[in-house]
Amino acid sequence: MTGQSTQRPTQRPGDRAAQPPTQRAVRPQGGQPTPQRGGPTRTGSARLRLARPQAGWVLLGLPLFGALVDEVSGAPLGTVFAVCSVLASAWAALLVTRRGLWWVLPSPPLVIAGIAFLDQLLLHSSDFAGTKLGTGLLKWSVELFPAMFFALLAALAAPALRRVLTHRAAVRATARAAADRDAQVPVPRRSHHG
């Protein structure tokens, strides 16, 4: 066809970006634009990201739960508090990225000390009255040291363990793929011509 230009009309840079994703047109090869149906799809990873608890809530929530269970059972800040603190530290370290470890790693001892201080202040203030303050603080810090130590150790070990397990899984997957490729031997085709 003579006299007609085969070039597409030029589009200004802001026109396409201004359209919402549901109204953008897809241009098939040599045809008219067809609008896309539906909005942007949500992937499984986006849903998973929304369902994951934030590390800060885990760091505070589990030890608080452990302290509550210990107080209700009559053992002020005992085994349940220590176990919950260690689990919270490991879980929080797994939830954050490598860049986020800067605040998760030093947090477990501070969280444990803060929760224990509030617990002692609100529920056991008579143990710290008068001359008992020094001995009460010393006893309290000695009793909490193992929980702080193991919580910090768990926060350090959890990302390293995840890295090792991820590396092993990748090596196994590579080995399986190589074995599958080697097992697929091409079978020669038989000729029907005699």
XYZ file of N, CA, C and O in Angstrom:
776
model
N 0.840 -1.161 0.000
C 0.000 0.000 0.000
C 0.883 1.221 0.000
O 1.684 1.400 0.901
N 0.701 2.004 -0.989
C 1.555 3.170 -1.120
C 0.962 4.324 -0.359
O -0.246 4.450 -0.206
N 1.830 5.152 0.124
C 1.384 6.357 0.807
C 1.098 6.172 2.287
O 0.837 7.123 2.990
N 1.088 4.940 2.755
C 0.839 4.711 4.176
C 2.149 4.374 4.862
O 2.979 3.661 4.318
N 2.311 4.881 6.027
C 3.522 4.617 6.790
C 3.362 3.304 7.556
O 2.307 3.007 8.099
N 4.395 2.508 7.577
C 4.344 1.240 8.309
C 4.855 1.402 9.733
O 4.866 0.458 10.493
N 5.288 2.603 10.067
C 5.791 2.820 11.422
C 4.627 3.016 12.379
O 3.609 3.594 12.029
N 4.809 2.550 13.607
C 3.808 2.743 14.643
C 3.888 4.182 15.137
O 4.955 4.783 15.143
N 2.775 4.741 15.555
C 2.839 6.098 16.089
C 3.681 6.114 17.359
O 3.632 5.193 18.170
N 4.440 7.176 17.475
C 5.311 7.261 18.645
C 4.473 7.533 19.888
O 3.482 8.247 19.848
N 4.898 6.931 20.967
C 4.164 7.057 22.217
C 5.032 7.844 23.184
O 6.231 7.602 23.308
N 4.420 8.786 23.835
C 5.171 9.569 24.809
C 5.514 8.681 25.999
O 4.761 7.789 26.366
N 6.677 8.915 26.646
C 7.109 8.041 27.741
C 6.138 7.988 28.908
O 6.015 6.983 29.557
N 5.422 9.050 29.192
C 4.528 9.057 30.353
C 3.199 8.386 30.107
O 2.458 8.090 31.031
N 2.819 8.132 28.807
C 1.502 7.570 28.507
C 1.343 6.163 29.050
O 0.360 5.823 29.684
N 2.302 5.306 28.830
C 2.182 3.912 29.254
C 2.279 3.792 30.771
O 1.577 3.013 31.387
N 3.143 4.581 31.356
C 3.301 4.497 32.808
C 2.080 5.038 33.538
O 1.802 4.653 34.659
N 1.339 5.947 32.892
C 0.178 6.537 33.561
C -1.000 5.578 33.616
O -1.893 5.739 34.420
N -1.030 4.583 32.730
C -2.142 3.643 32.724
C -1.978 2.638 33.849
O -0.886 2.159 34.103
N -3.059 2.318 34.547
C -2.960 1.262 35.550
C -2.701 -0.077 34.875
O -3.000 -0.250 33.701
N -2.141 -1.054 35.615
C -1.792 -2.334 35.011
C -2.977 -3.054 34.370
O -2.810 -3.816 33.441
N -4.205 -2.832 34.857
C -5.350 -3.549 34.303
C -5.801 -2.968 32.982
O -6.555 -3.594 32.264
N -5.363 -1.750 32.632
C -5.818 -1.120 31.408
C -4.750 -1.092 30.329
O -4.959 -0.537 29.271
N -3.582 -1.630 30.593
C -2.541 -1.650 29.583
C -2.945 -2.582 28.452
O -3.576 -3.607 28.654
N -2.538 -2.226 27.279
C -2.889 -3.035 26.114
C -1.687 -3.852 25.676
O -0.560 -3.401 25.734
N -1.953 -5.072 25.271
C -0.919 -5.934 24.739
C -1.039 -5.897 23.230
O -2.109 -6.126 22.674
N 0.056 -5.625 22.564
C 0.031 -5.548 21.105
C 0.535 -6.871 20.528
O 1.711 -7.163 20.606
N -0.358 -7.655 19.954
C 0.109 -8.847 19.277
C 0.853 -8.435 18.011
O 0.690 -7.336 17.515
N 1.624 -9.342 17.508
C 2.437 -9.033 16.350
C 1.534 -8.739 15.159
O 0.793 -9.585 14.683
N 1.569 -7.497 14.688
C 0.828 -7.084 13.512
C -0.650 -6.903 13.730
O -1.404 -6.793 12.790
N -1.133 -6.853 14.942
C -2.572 -6.743 15.167
C -2.912 -5.543 16.013
O -2.085 -4.712 16.343
N -4.198 -5.449 16.347
C -4.694 -4.367 17.165
C -4.401 -4.668 18.640
O -4.319 -5.822 19.041
N -4.276 -3.631 19.461
C -4.043 -3.884 20.886
C -5.251 -4.539 21.537
O -6.383 -4.196 21.230
N -4.968 -5.513 22.375
C -6.037 -6.175 23.135
C -5.789 -5.912 24.608
O -4.686 -6.125 25.089
N -6.794 -5.420 25.317
C -6.580 -5.123 26.733
C -6.422 -6.410 27.536
O -7.024 -7.433 27.229
N -5.569 -6.334 28.575
C -5.380 -7.479 29.452
C -6.571 -7.588 30.381
O -7.127 -6.590 30.824
N -6.954 -8.797 30.671
C -8.078 -9.021 31.586
C -7.534 -9.279 32.977
O -6.521 -9.928 33.147
N -8.275 -8.781 33.953
C -7.901 -9.041 35.338
C -6.788 -8.127 35.799
O -6.144 -7.445 35.031
N -6.595 -8.099 37.073
C -5.560 -7.262 37.656
C -4.269 -8.029 37.821
O -4.111 -9.142 37.334
N -3.334 -7.436 38.510
C -2.071 -8.117 38.734
C -2.286 -9.336 39.624
O -3.030 -9.293 40.594
N -1.642 -10.432 39.262
C -1.823 -11.664 40.026
C -0.937 -11.630 41.246
O 0.163 -11.101 41.222
N -1.435 -12.256 42.305
C -0.645 -12.356 43.519
C 0.062 -13.688 43.505
O -0.551 -14.728 43.331
N 1.337 -13.665 43.703
C 2.100 -14.906 43.730
C 2.044 -15.514 45.111
O 1.684 -14.858 46.084
N 2.436 -16.769 45.193
C 2.455 -17.458 46.478
C 3.444 -16.828 47.443
O 3.227 -16.795 48.640
N 4.571 -16.308 46.916
C 5.558 -15.708 47.807
C 5.033 -14.431 48.434
O 5.366 -14.102 49.561
N 4.189 -13.683 47.710
C 3.623 -12.464 48.289
C 2.666 -12.821 49.425
O 2.653 -12.168 50.457
N 1.872 -13.856 49.233
C 0.963 -14.282 50.295
C 1.749 -14.801 51.496
O 1.397 -14.573 52.626
N 2.835 -15.534 51.216
C 3.651 -16.071 52.290
C 4.295 -14.945 53.086
O 4.381 -14.992 54.292
N 4.723 -13.886 52.389
C 5.354 -12.770 53.064
C 4.373 -12.065 54.000
O 4.734 -11.598 55.057
N 3.112 -11.996 53.596
C 2.112 -11.352 54.442
C 1.802 -12.204 55.667
O 1.457 -11.679 56.713
N 1.926 -13.508 55.549
C 1.572 -14.396 56.649
C 2.700 -14.533 57.664
O 2.463 -14.963 58.775
N 3.925 -14.183 57.276
C 5.042 -14.330 58.197
C 4.985 -13.272 59.290
O 4.767 -12.108 59.017
N 5.169 -13.681 60.537
C 5.188 -12.677 61.606
C 6.477 -11.867 61.533
O 7.491 -12.341 61.048
N 6.430 -10.665 62.028
C 7.618 -9.838 62.021
C 8.539 -10.258 63.159
O 8.095 -10.712 64.207
N 9.832 -10.082 62.940
C 10.831 -10.547 63.900
C 10.692 -9.861 65.258
O 10.892 -10.493 66.301
N 10.352 -8.597 65.259
C 10.206 -7.883 66.526
C 9.089 -8.435 67.391
O 9.224 -8.555 68.617
N 7.970 -8.786 66.734
C 6.859 -9.366 67.486
C 7.217 -10.728 68.040
O 6.811 -11.090 69.151
N 7.971 -11.497 67.276
C 8.395 -12.818 67.754
C 9.343 -12.664 68.932
O 9.230 -13.363 69.940
N 10.298 -11.722 68.804
C 11.276 -11.509 69.873
C 10.626 -11.097 71.195
O 11.109 -11.459 72.264
N 9.555 -10.332 71.116
C 8.879 -9.899 72.337
C 7.773 -10.858 72.776
O 7.606 -11.106 73.971
N 7.035 -11.386 71.812
C 5.846 -12.165 72.128
C 6.117 -13.489 72.808
O 5.470 -13.824 73.817
N 7.050 -14.257 72.271
C 7.312 -15.577 72.865
C 7.864 -15.490 74.288
O 7.388 -16.218 75.174
N 8.860 -14.635 74.562
C 9.304 -14.541 75.962
C 8.222 -14.034 76.912
O 8.143 -14.483 78.066
N 7.383 -13.098 76.440
C 6.276 -12.651 77.287
C 5.316 -13.793 77.597
O 4.846 -13.940 78.723
N 5.051 -14.616 76.582
C 4.195 -15.776 76.790
C 4.831 -16.736 77.793
O 4.159 -17.260 78.685
N 6.136 -16.973 77.657
C 6.845 -17.853 78.592
C 6.826 -17.312 80.006
O 6.638 -18.069 80.971
N 7.000 -15.996 80.160
C 6.957 -15.394 81.502
C 5.562 -15.521 82.109
O 5.419 -15.809 83.305
N 4.547 -15.343 81.285
C 3.167 -15.468 81.770
C 2.871 -16.893 82.222
O 2.281 -17.111 83.290
N 3.305 -17.861 81.429
C 3.077 -19.274 81.800
C 3.800 -19.603 83.098
O 3.254 -20.271 83.985
N 5.052 -19.130 83.233
C 5.797 -19.407 84.463
C 5.156 -18.759 85.682
O 5.095 -19.365 86.747
N 4.680 -17.531 85.530
C 4.050 -16.850 86.667
C 2.743 -17.528 87.071
O 2.446 -17.645 88.253
N 1.973 -17.975 86.086
C 0.706 -18.645 86.401
C 0.955 -19.989 87.071
O 0.254 -20.391 87.993
N 2.011 -20.686 86.642
C 2.313 -21.999 87.228
C 3.021 -21.884 88.572
O 3.221 -22.895 89.248
N 3.452 -20.693 88.957
C 4.063 -20.517 90.273
C 5.575 -20.539 90.271
O 6.190 -20.448 91.329
N 6.221 -20.662 89.134
C 7.685 -20.653 89.059
C 8.125 -19.371 88.367
O 8.083 -19.287 87.150
N 8.495 -18.335 89.119
C 8.813 -17.057 88.488
C 9.999 -17.161 87.529
O 11.107 -17.488 87.937
N 9.735 -16.910 86.282
C 10.730 -16.930 85.197
C 11.616 -18.169 85.247
O 12.810 -18.096 85.461
N 10.982 -19.287 85.002
C 11.688 -20.559 85.041
C 12.004 -21.089 83.665
O 12.386 -20.360 82.743
N 11.777 -22.381 83.492
C 12.169 -23.095 82.282
C 11.383 -22.656 81.060
O 11.953 -22.506 79.972
N 10.100 -22.441 81.181
C 9.277 -22.070 80.029
C 9.731 -20.723 79.474
O 9.832 -20.537 78.260
N 10.048 -19.783 80.353
C 10.540 -18.478 79.915
C 11.853 -18.618 79.165
O 12.050 -18.009 78.110
N 12.771 -19.441 79.687
C 14.069 -19.625 79.034
C 13.915 -20.283 77.664
O 14.523 -19.849 76.679
N 13.081 -21.325 77.587
C 12.885 -22.024 76.307
C 12.225 -21.104 75.288
O 12.634 -21.053 74.117
N 11.217 -20.365 75.718
C 10.548 -19.433 74.799
C 11.497 -18.338 74.322
O 11.439 -17.920 73.163
N 12.389 -17.890 75.183
C 13.353 -16.861 74.795
C 14.338 -17.381 73.762
O 14.673 -16.684 72.797
N 14.802 -18.618 73.949
C 15.738 -19.212 72.986
C 15.047 -19.433 71.645
O 15.604 -19.114 70.586
N 13.829 -19.963 71.667
C 13.089 -20.176 70.421
C 12.794 -18.856 69.711
O 12.894 -18.766 68.481
N 12.447 -17.829 70.468
C 12.164 -16.523 69.872
C 13.396 -15.949 69.196
O 13.317 -15.363 68.107
N 14.547 -16.119 69.808
C 15.786 -15.595 69.224
C 16.124 -16.292 67.915
O 16.472 -15.643 66.925
N 16.005 -17.615 67.909
C 16.305 -18.366 66.688
C 15.304 -18.034 65.591
O 15.684 -17.812 64.426
N 14.033 -17.965 65.925
C 12.993 -17.689 64.932
C 13.145 -16.287 64.359
O 13.029 -16.068 63.155
N 13.415 -15.311 65.218
C 13.597 -13.937 64.747
C 14.809 -13.823 63.833
O 14.790 -13.109 62.826
N 15.876 -14.551 64.151
C 17.071 -14.528 63.301
C 16.795 -15.164 61.942
O 17.407 -14.783 60.943
N 15.875 -16.115 61.894
C 15.514 -16.733 60.616
C 14.572 -15.856 59.801
O 14.529 -15.951 58.582
N 13.811 -15.007 60.465
C 12.845 -14.171 59.761
C 13.486 -12.980 59.060
O 12.967 -12.502 58.062
N 14.593 -12.490 59.580
C 15.201 -11.300 58.989
C 16.223 -11.699 57.932
O 16.697 -12.833 57.887
N 16.547 -10.737 57.083
C 17.595 -10.959 56.092
C 18.953 -10.809 56.763
O 19.050 -10.471 57.943
N 19.985 -11.020 55.991
C 21.330 -10.899 56.545
C 21.597 -9.469 57.017
O 22.298 -9.245 57.986
N 21.009 -8.499 56.314
C 21.180 -7.098 56.721
C 20.447 -6.788 58.015
O 20.828 -5.887 58.748
N 19.376 -7.516 58.299
C 18.597 -7.264 59.504
C 19.171 -7.894 60.757
O 18.660 -7.656 61.856
N 20.209 -8.695 60.614
C 20.785 -9.350 61.789
C 21.440 -8.360 62.747
O 21.649 -8.682 63.917
N 21.757 -7.171 62.290
C 22.453 -6.210 63.153
C 21.627 -5.848 64.389
O 22.175 -5.530 65.430
N 20.303 -5.886 64.278
C 19.487 -5.552 65.447
C 18.938 -6.783 66.140
O 18.581 -6.738 67.320
N 18.863 -7.915 65.435
C 18.318 -9.129 66.064
C 19.348 -9.770 66.986
O 19.003 -10.225 68.075
N 20.616 -9.799 66.590
C 21.623 -10.488 67.397
C 21.825 -9.886 68.791
O 21.897 -10.630 69.760
N 21.910 -8.572 68.945
C 22.073 -8.061 70.312
C 20.769 -7.961 71.106
O 20.794 -7.700 72.303
N 19.636 -8.197 70.476
C 18.350 -7.996 71.150
C 17.981 -9.036 72.207
O 17.383 -8.667 73.228
N 18.257 -10.338 72.036
C 17.770 -11.313 73.022
C 18.163 -11.031 74.471
O 17.290 -11.064 75.353
N 19.427 -10.722 74.780
C 19.722 -10.428 76.190
C 18.988 -9.200 76.712
O 18.532 -9.180 77.863
N 18.837 -8.190 75.859
C 18.134 -6.978 76.286
C 16.651 -7.251 76.520
O 16.057 -6.749 77.487
N 16.046 -8.052 75.632
C 14.627 -8.388 75.785
C 14.411 -9.224 77.043
O 13.479 -8.979 77.818
N 15.280 -10.184 77.266
C 15.154 -11.045 78.454
C 15.303 -10.209 79.721
O 14.517 -10.343 80.665
N 16.297 -9.318 79.734
C 16.504 -8.469 80.914
C 15.316 -7.531 81.121
O 14.871 -7.330 82.260
N 14.791 -6.970 80.051
C 13.658 -6.055 80.180
C 12.407 -6.735 80.689
O 11.714 -6.218 81.583
N 12.104 -7.915 80.135
C 10.907 -8.645 80.587
C 11.069 -9.102 82.026
O 10.142 -9.004 82.829
N 12.266 -9.569 82.370
C 12.499 -10.002 83.745
C 12.419 -8.829 84.716
O 11.875 -8.971 85.823
N 12.933 -7.667 84.312
C 12.862 -6.488 85.180
C 11.416 -6.083 85.427
O 11.025 -5.805 86.559
N 10.612 -6.051 84.354
C 9.197 -5.710 84.517
C 8.466 -6.737 85.376
O 7.625 -6.383 86.214
N 8.794 -7.994 85.184
C 8.169 -9.063 85.971
C 8.499 -8.902 87.446
O 7.610 -8.980 88.305
N 9.767 -8.667 87.739
C 10.183 -8.517 89.132
C 9.608 -7.248 89.748
O 9.194 -7.239 90.904
N 9.555 -6.175 88.961
C 9.054 -4.903 89.469
C 7.559 -4.956 89.748
O 7.084 -4.459 90.780
N 6.807 -5.584 88.847
C 5.351 -5.598 88.995
C 4.856 -6.679 89.948
O 3.897 -6.469 90.693
N 5.477 -7.845 89.926
C 4.926 -8.976 90.679
C 5.729 -9.369 91.914
O 5.204 -10.058 92.784
N 6.993 -8.989 91.961
C 7.848 -9.413 93.081
C 8.627 -8.230 93.646
O 9.817 -8.347 93.947
N 8.008 -7.107 93.787
C 8.719 -5.910 94.256
C 9.163 -6.032 95.713
O 10.101 -5.353 96.136
N 8.534 -6.908 96.474
C 8.932 -7.071 97.881
C 10.320 -7.695 98.008
O 10.993 -7.504 99.013
N 10.760 -8.433 96.973
C 12.100 -9.043 97.013
C 13.207 -8.000 96.881
O 14.365 -8.293 97.166
N 12.885 -6.792 96.444
C 13.889 -5.763 96.210
C 13.728 -4.578 97.168
O 14.296 -3.519 96.942
N 12.969 -4.743 98.205
C 12.721 -3.650 99.142
C 13.880 -3.505 100.128
O 14.428 -4.496 100.614
N 14.254 -2.273 100.396
C 15.264 -1.976 101.426
C 16.633 -2.520 101.095
O 17.188 -2.296 100.026
N 17.198 -3.284 102.040
C 18.561 -3.793 101.891
C 18.636 -5.007 100.968
O 19.729 -5.466 100.642
N 17.512 -5.532 100.537
C 17.496 -6.706 99.660
C 17.780 -6.352 98.207
O 17.875 -7.241 97.366
N 17.900 -5.077 97.877
C 18.043 -4.657 96.480
C 19.299 -5.233 95.836
O 19.240 -5.818 94.757
N 20.440 -5.091 96.492
C 21.704 -5.563 95.916
C 21.731 -7.069 95.730
O 22.085 -7.580 94.663
N 21.336 -7.809 96.761
C 21.335 -9.272 96.655
C 20.278 -9.761 95.683
O 20.483 -10.735 94.960
N 19.135 -9.050 95.631
C 18.070 -9.433 94.694
C 18.502 -9.248 93.249
O 18.259 -10.122 92.403
N 19.174 -8.130 92.950
C 19.665 -7.893 91.581
C 20.739 -8.895 91.191
O 20.772 -9.373 90.052
N 21.641 -9.218 92.121
C 22.696 -10.187 91.839
C 22.117 -11.573 91.582
O 22.488 -12.248 90.609
N 21.183 -11.968 92.420
C 20.538 -13.277 92.245
C 19.766 -13.335 90.927
O 19.844 -14.306 90.183
N 19.068 -12.268 90.619
C 18.280 -12.179 89.388
C 19.172 -12.268 88.147
O 18.875 -12.981 87.200
N 20.301 -11.546 88.156
C 21.187 -11.563 86.987
C 21.874 -12.910 86.817
O 22.073 -13.371 85.690
N 22.225 -13.570 87.905
C 22.848 -14.904 87.811
C 21.854 -15.925 87.284
O 22.205 -16.774 86.457
N 20.599 -15.840 87.718
C 19.584 -16.792 87.261
C 19.232 -16.594 85.786
O 18.878 -17.549 85.095
N 19.314 -15.370 85.303
C 18.948 -15.093 83.908
C 20.102 -15.250 82.922
O 19.883 -15.273 81.713
N 21.329 -15.355 83.424
C 22.469 -15.430 82.514
C 22.394 -16.619 81.562
O 22.652 -16.453 80.357
N 22.052 -17.835 81.998
C 21.963 -18.946 81.034
C 20.939 -18.704 79.928
O 21.186 -19.010 78.760
N 19.788 -18.133 80.286
C 18.777 -17.851 79.262
C 19.310 -16.838 78.252
O 19.109 -16.985 77.040
N 19.991 -15.803 78.733
C 20.566 -14.804 77.828
C 21.630 -15.421 76.924
O 21.682 -15.151 75.721
N 22.488 -16.246 77.512
C 23.579 -16.860 76.745
C 23.043 -17.776 75.654
O 23.449 -17.690 74.488
N 22.123 -18.657 75.999
C 21.597 -19.600 75.014
C 20.717 -18.921 73.963
O 20.669 -19.354 72.813
N 20.037 -17.857 74.345
C 19.257 -17.108 73.367
C 20.171 -16.437 72.347
O 19.895 -16.445 71.139
N 21.261 -15.865 72.811
C 22.230 -15.249 71.903
C 22.882 -16.300 71.019
O 23.068 -16.093 69.818
N 23.194 -17.444 71.592
C 23.786 -18.541 70.818
C 22.818 -19.040 69.745
O 23.216 -19.298 68.606
N 21.544 -19.142 70.081
C 20.539 -19.584 69.105
C 20.381 -18.568 67.985
O 20.219 -18.938 66.813
N 20.432 -17.283 68.320
C 20.322 -16.244 67.288
C 21.511 -16.270 66.344
O 21.379 -15.965 65.155
N 22.673 -16.649 66.835
C 23.858 -16.761 65.975
C 23.834 -18.041 65.143
O 24.238 -18.041 63.976
N 23.370 -19.135 65.748
C 23.439 -20.432 65.083
C 22.362 -20.643 64.035
O 22.586 -21.338 63.042
N 21.179 -20.068 64.215
C 20.058 -20.339 63.308
C 20.340 -19.927 61.865
O 20.130 -20.731 60.947
N 20.838 -18.716 61.577
C 21.118 -18.371 60.173
C 22.238 -19.213 59.569
O 22.180 -19.575 58.394
N 23.249 -19.547 60.386
C 24.341 -20.374 59.877
C 23.837 -21.773 59.539
O 24.210 -22.345 58.498
N 22.987 -22.333 60.384
C 22.425 -23.654 60.115
C 21.550 -23.633 58.872
O 21.605 -24.546 58.046
N 20.755 -22.575 58.701
C 19.919 -22.457 57.497
C 20.784 -22.390 56.245
O 20.479 -23.013 55.234
N 21.893 -21.650 56.313
C 22.785 -21.527 55.162
C 23.386 -22.891 54.788
O 23.453 -23.250 53.615
N 23.801 -23.662 55.804
C 24.374 -24.988 55.547
C 23.334 -25.916 54.937
O 23.609 -26.623 53.953
N 22.114 -25.926 55.494
C 21.069 -26.806 54.968
C 20.648 -26.412 53.560
O 20.395 -27.279 52.717
N 20.590 -25.113 53.274
C 20.252 -24.655 51.935
C 21.326 -25.063 50.936
O 21.025 -25.493 49.823
N 22.586 -24.948 51.350
C 23.693 -25.348 50.464
C 23.647 -26.845 50.186
O 23.827 -27.278 49.042
N 23.396 -27.648 51.216
C 23.309 -29.106 51.014
C 22.152 -29.477 50.097
O 22.276 -30.357 49.256
N 21.012 -28.814 50.280
C 19.865 -29.091 49.415
C 20.167 -28.726 47.969
O 19.766 -29.436 47.042
N 20.887 -27.642 47.760
C 21.244 -27.237 46.396
C 22.205 -28.238 45.774
O 22.083 -28.580 44.584
N 23.153 -28.738 46.559
C 24.099 -29.737 46.046
C 23.366 -31.023 45.693
O 23.617 -31.632 44.644
N 22.422 -31.442 46.541
C 21.653 -32.663 46.253
C 20.803 -32.497 44.998
O 20.694 -33.417 44.189
N 20.186 -31.331 44.853
C 19.353 -31.089 43.669
C 20.201 -31.101 42.401
O 19.795 -31.642 41.374
N 21.393 -30.532 42.464
C 22.291 -30.540 41.312
C 22.727 -31.958 40.986
O 22.779 -32.344 39.809
N 23.025 -32.752 42.017
C 23.435 -34.136 41.796
C 22.297 -34.962 41.197
O 22.517 -35.788 40.301
N 21.065 -34.734 41.680
C 19.920 -35.458 41.124
C 19.684 -35.096 39.669
O 19.377 -35.950 38.844
N 19.796 -33.809 39.368
C 19.595 -33.371 37.982
C 20.646 -33.977 37.070
O 20.342 -34.400 35.946
N 21.883 -34.057 37.532
C 22.948 -34.660 36.727
C 22.704 -36.152 36.543
O 22.915 -36.702 35.456
N 22.226 -36.823 37.597
C 21.946 -38.254 37.495
C 20.783 -38.509 36.547
O 20.800 -39.482 35.777
N 19.762 -37.655 36.585
C 18.626 -37.801 35.668
C 19.060 -37.602 34.218
O 18.590 -38.295 33.322
N 19.952 -36.633 33.997
C 20.439 -36.399 32.634
C 21.243 -37.593 32.125
O 21.139 -37.989 30.980
N 22.056 -38.179 33.011
C 22.869 -39.328 32.609
C 22.008 -40.567 32.375
O 22.352 -41.427 31.556
N 20.893 -40.678 33.107
C 20.030 -41.853 32.973
C 19.230 -41.833 31.682
O 18.775 -42.874 31.217
N 19.046 -40.678 31.094
C 18.271 -40.575 29.858
C 19.180 -40.829 28.665
O 19.747 -39.919 28.079
N 19.325 -42.090 28.337
C 20.154 -42.483 27.193
C 19.266 -42.503 25.960
O 18.198 -43.127 25.971
N 19.671 -41.865 24.882
C 18.831 -41.875 23.685
C 18.750 -43.272 23.077
O 19.737 -43.968 22.947
N 17.534 -43.688 22.762
C 17.304 -45.014 22.153
C 17.276 -44.825 20.646
O 16.548 -44.005 20.125
N 18.113 -45.608 19.928
C 18.125 -45.454 18.457
C 16.800 -45.935 17.870
O 16.222 -46.925 18.321
N 16.339 -45.233 16.846
C 15.095 -45.599 16.209
C 15.348 -46.710 15.200
O 16.344 -46.710 14.485
N 14.372 -47.624 15.164
C 14.495 -48.726 14.208
C 13.962 -48.296 12.873
O 12.945 -47.615 12.780
N 14.612 -48.721 11.879
C 14.176 -48.387 10.522
C 13.170 -49.430 10.070
O 13.315 -50.626 10.292
N 12.100 -48.984 9.419
C 11.091 -49.899 8.889
C 11.464 -50.427 7.519
O 10.783 -51.281 6.978
N 12.499 -49.849 6.985
C 12.928 -50.314 5.661
C 13.870 -51.485 5.877
O 14.890 -51.365 6.527
N 13.584 -52.579 5.364
C 14.202 -53.815 5.579
C 15.593 -53.953 5.309
O 16.373 -54.682 5.431
